[in-house]
Coordinates of C-alpha atoms in Angstrom, one line a residue:
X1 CA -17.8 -99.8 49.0
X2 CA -20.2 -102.6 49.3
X3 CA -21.2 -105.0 46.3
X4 CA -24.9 -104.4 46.6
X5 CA -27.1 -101.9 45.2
X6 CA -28.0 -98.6 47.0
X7 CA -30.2 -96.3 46.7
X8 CA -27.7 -93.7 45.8
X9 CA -26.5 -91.9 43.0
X10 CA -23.2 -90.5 41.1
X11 CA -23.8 -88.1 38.4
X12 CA -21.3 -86.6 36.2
X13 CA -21.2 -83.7 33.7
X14 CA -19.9 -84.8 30.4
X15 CA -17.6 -82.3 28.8
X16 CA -14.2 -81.6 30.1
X17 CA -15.3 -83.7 33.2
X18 CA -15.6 -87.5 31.6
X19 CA -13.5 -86.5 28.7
X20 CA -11.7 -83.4 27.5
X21 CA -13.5 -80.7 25.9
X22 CA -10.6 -80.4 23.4
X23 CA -11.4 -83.6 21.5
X24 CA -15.0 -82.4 20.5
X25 CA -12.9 -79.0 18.8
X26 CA -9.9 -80.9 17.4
X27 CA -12.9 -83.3 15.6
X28 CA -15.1 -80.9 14.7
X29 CA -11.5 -78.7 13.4
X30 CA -10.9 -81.9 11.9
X31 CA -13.9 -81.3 9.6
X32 CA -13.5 -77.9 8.9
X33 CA -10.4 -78.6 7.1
X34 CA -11.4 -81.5 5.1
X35 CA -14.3 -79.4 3.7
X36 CA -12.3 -76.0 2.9
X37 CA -9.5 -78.8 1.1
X38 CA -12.1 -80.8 -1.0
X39 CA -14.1 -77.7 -1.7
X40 CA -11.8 -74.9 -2.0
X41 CA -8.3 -76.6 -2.5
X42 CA -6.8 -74.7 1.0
X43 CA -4.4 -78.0 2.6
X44 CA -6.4 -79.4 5.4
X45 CA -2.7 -78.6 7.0
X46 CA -2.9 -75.3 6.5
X47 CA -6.2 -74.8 7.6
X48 CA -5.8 -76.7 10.7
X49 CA -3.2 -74.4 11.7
X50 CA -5.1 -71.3 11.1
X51 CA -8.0 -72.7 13.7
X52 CA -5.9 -73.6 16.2
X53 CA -4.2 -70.1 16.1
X54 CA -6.9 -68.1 16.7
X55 CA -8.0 -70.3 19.4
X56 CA -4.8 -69.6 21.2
X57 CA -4.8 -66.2 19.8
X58 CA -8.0 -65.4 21.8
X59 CA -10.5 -65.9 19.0
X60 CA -12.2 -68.5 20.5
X61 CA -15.7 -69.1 19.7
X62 CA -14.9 -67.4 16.4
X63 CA -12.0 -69.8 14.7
X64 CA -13.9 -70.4 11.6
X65 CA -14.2 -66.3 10.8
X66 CA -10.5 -66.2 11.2
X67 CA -9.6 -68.8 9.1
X68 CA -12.0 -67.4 6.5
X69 CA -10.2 -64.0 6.9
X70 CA -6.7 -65.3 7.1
X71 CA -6.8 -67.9 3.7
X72 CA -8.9 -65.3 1.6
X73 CA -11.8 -67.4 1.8
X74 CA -15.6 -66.2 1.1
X75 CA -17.2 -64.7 4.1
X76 CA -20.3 -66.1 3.4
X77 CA -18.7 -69.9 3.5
X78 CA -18.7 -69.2 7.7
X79 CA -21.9 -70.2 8.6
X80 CA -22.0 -73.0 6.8
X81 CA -18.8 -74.3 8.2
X82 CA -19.9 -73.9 11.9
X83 CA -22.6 -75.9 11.1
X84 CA -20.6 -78.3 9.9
X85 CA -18.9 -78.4 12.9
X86 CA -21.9 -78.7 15.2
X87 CA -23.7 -81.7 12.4
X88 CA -20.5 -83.6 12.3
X89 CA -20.0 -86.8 14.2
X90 CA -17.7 -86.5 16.1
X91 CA -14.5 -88.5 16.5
X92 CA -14.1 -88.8 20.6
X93 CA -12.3 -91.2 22.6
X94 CA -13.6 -92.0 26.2
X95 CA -10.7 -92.1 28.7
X96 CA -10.0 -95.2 29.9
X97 CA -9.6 -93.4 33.5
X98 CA -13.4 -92.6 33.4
X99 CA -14.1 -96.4 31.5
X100 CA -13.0 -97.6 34.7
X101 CA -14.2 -95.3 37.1
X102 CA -17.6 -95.8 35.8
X103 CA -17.1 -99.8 35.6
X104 CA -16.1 -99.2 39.3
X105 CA -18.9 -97.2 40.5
X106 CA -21.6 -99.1 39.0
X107 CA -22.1 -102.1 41.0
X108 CA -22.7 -100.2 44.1
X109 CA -24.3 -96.9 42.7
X110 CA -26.6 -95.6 40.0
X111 CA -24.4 -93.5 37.4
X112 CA -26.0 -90.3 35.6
X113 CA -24.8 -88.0 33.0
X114 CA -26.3 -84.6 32.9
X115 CA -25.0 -82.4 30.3
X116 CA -25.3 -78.9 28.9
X117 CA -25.8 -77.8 25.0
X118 CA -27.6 -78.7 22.4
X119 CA -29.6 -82.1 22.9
X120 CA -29.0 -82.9 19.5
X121 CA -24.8 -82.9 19.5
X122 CA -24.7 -83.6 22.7
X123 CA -26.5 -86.8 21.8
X124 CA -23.6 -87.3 19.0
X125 CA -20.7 -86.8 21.7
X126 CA -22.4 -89.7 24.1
X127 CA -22.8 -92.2 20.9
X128 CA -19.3 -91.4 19.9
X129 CA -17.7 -92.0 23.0
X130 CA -19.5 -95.0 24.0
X131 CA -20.5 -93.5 27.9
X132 CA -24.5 -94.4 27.6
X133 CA -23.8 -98.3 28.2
X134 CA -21.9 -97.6 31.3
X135 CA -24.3 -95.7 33.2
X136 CA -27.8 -96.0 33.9
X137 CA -29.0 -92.4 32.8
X138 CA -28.2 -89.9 30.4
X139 CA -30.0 -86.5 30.5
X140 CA -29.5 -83.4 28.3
X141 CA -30.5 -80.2 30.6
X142 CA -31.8 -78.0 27.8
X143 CA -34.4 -80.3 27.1
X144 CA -35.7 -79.9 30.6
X145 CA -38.0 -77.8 31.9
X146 CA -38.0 -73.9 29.8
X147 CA -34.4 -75.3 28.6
X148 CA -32.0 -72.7 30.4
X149 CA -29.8 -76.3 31.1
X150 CA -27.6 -75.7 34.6
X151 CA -27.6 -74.4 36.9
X152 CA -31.6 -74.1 36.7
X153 CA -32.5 -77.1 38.6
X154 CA -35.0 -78.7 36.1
X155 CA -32.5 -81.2 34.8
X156 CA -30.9 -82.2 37.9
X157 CA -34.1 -82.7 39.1
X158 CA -35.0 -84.9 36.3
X159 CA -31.8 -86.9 36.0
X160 CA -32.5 -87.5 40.2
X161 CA -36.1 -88.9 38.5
X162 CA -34.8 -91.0 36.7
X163 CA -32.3 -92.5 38.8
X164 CA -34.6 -92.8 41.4
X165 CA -32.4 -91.0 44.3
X166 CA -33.0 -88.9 46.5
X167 CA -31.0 -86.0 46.4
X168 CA -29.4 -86.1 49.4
X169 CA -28.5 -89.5 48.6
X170 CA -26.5 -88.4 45.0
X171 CA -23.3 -86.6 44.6
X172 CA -22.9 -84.4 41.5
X173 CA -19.2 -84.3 39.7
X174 CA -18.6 -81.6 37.3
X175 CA -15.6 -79.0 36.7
X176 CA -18.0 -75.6 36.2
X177 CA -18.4 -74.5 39.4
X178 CA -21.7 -72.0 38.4
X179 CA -23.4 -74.4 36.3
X180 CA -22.4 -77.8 37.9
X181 CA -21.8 -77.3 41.5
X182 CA -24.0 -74.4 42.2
X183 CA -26.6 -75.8 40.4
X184 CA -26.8 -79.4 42.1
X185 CA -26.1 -78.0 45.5
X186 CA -29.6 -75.9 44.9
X187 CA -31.3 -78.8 44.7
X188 CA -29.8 -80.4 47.7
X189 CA -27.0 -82.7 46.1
X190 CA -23.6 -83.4 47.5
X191 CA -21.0 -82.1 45.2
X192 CA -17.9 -82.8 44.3
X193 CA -15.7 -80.1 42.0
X194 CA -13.2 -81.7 39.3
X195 CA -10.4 -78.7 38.8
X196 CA -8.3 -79.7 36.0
X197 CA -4.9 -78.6 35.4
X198 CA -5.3 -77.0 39.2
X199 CA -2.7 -77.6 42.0
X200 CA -4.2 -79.0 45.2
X201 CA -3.6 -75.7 46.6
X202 CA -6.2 -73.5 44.1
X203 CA -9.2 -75.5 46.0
X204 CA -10.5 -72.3 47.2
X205 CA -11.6 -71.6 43.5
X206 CA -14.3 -74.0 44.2
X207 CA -17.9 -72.3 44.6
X208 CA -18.4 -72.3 48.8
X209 CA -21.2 -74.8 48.4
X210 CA -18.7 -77.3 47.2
X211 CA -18.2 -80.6 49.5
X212 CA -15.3 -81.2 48.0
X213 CA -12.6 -80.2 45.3
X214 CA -10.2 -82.7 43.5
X215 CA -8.0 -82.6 40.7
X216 CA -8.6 -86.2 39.8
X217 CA -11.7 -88.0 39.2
X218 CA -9.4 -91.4 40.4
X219 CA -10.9 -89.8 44.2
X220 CA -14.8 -89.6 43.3
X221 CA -15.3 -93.3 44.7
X222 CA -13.7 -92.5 48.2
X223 CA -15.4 -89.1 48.6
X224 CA -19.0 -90.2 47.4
X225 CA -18.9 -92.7 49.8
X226 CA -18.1 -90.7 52.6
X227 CA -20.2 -87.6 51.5
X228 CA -23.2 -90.1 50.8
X229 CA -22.8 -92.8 53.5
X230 CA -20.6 -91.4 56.6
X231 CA -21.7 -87.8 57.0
X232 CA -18.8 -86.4 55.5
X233 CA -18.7 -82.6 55.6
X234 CA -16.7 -80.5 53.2
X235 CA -13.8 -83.1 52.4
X236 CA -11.3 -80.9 50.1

């Protein structure tokens, strides 16, 4: 890639793309335990174990009712402890794969984050990993537009805004194929799908619209720069 700025752009989505997913739940678990311990003397141990069952058992989305149930714990205390895990700041640690892919990148392209959820702990997750510094645009898609978030195309187009691109001229990395690869190639971005924990082989799970498919993000640079700069086609 050349040293000098283009006018071109990288965006990434944030969760289980830059980091993984998992260390926003083990935090905000994390929390959850602490509370039920100091509050209502249950081992943060204990309760740690009872979230993480019933998000293996299938109860995901629902953790906190099942540790309720399963330590005889009030009902009503529920509601208050998801909030406590969506208020909490979060303890996250940005891989230093994507620290140096996005130190990589940046010379020689603009770098955007577009993410899904809430603005407000999405906001929390880029402060506590530290990404805003390394790129040159962060941009939560609820807050754009009537606030669907992707694959509606009101925040890709606003993150291309503020980048400056064009949107032929920006490739979109994300591992939901609906909401992230979908939703940029509507608006006319290249796209490159992240499939983690996938063999090489399960490529064909990617959305048809995808230019390419990887299983490492260690292959963004070389594929953005041929999808961007030398007419690649689909490159999976």
């Amino acid at each position: 890639m050349t040293d000098s700025p283009r006018l071109a752009a990288v965006v990434f989505d944030l969760d289980d793309t830059l980091y993984p997913y998992r260390q926003f739940v083990s935090s905000g678990f994390r929390a959850v335990a602490a509370e039920v311990e100091r509050e209502h003397g249950v081992p943060s141990a204990l309760a740690l174990r009872a979230l993480w069952r019933a998000r293996v058992a299938g109860d995901r989305g629902r953790e906190v009712q099942y540790l309720c149930r399963a330590l005889d714990l009030p009902a009503i205390l529920a509601p208050t402890l998801v909030n406590l895990v969506r208020e909490h700041m979060p303890t996250l640690r940005l891989p230093e794969r994507s620290r140096r892919l996005l130190q990589r990148l940046r010379p020689s392209w603009r770098l955007g984050i577009l993410t899904n959820g809430s603005p407000t702990i999405q906001a929390r997750k880029v402060a506590a990993l530290g990404v805003a510094s390394l790129v040159d645009a962060v941009v939560f898609a609820s807050a754009c537009g009537d606030g669907r978030g992707k694959p509606a195309g009101d925040g890709f187009h606003a993150v291309l805004e503020r980048l400056n691109t064009p949107a032929g001229s920006a490739v979109f990395v994300g591992d939901d194929g609906p909401a992230d690869i979908e939703g940029a190639a509507g608006v006319g971005m290249r796209t490159i799908h992240l499939l983690r924990g996938q063999r090489r082989a399960d490529a064909q799970a990617s959305p048809a619209c995808s230019d390419a498919a990887v299983t490492t993000l260690l292959k963004v640079p070389e594929i953005a720069e041929r999808l961007v700069f030398k007419g690649g086609a689909h490159v999976v």
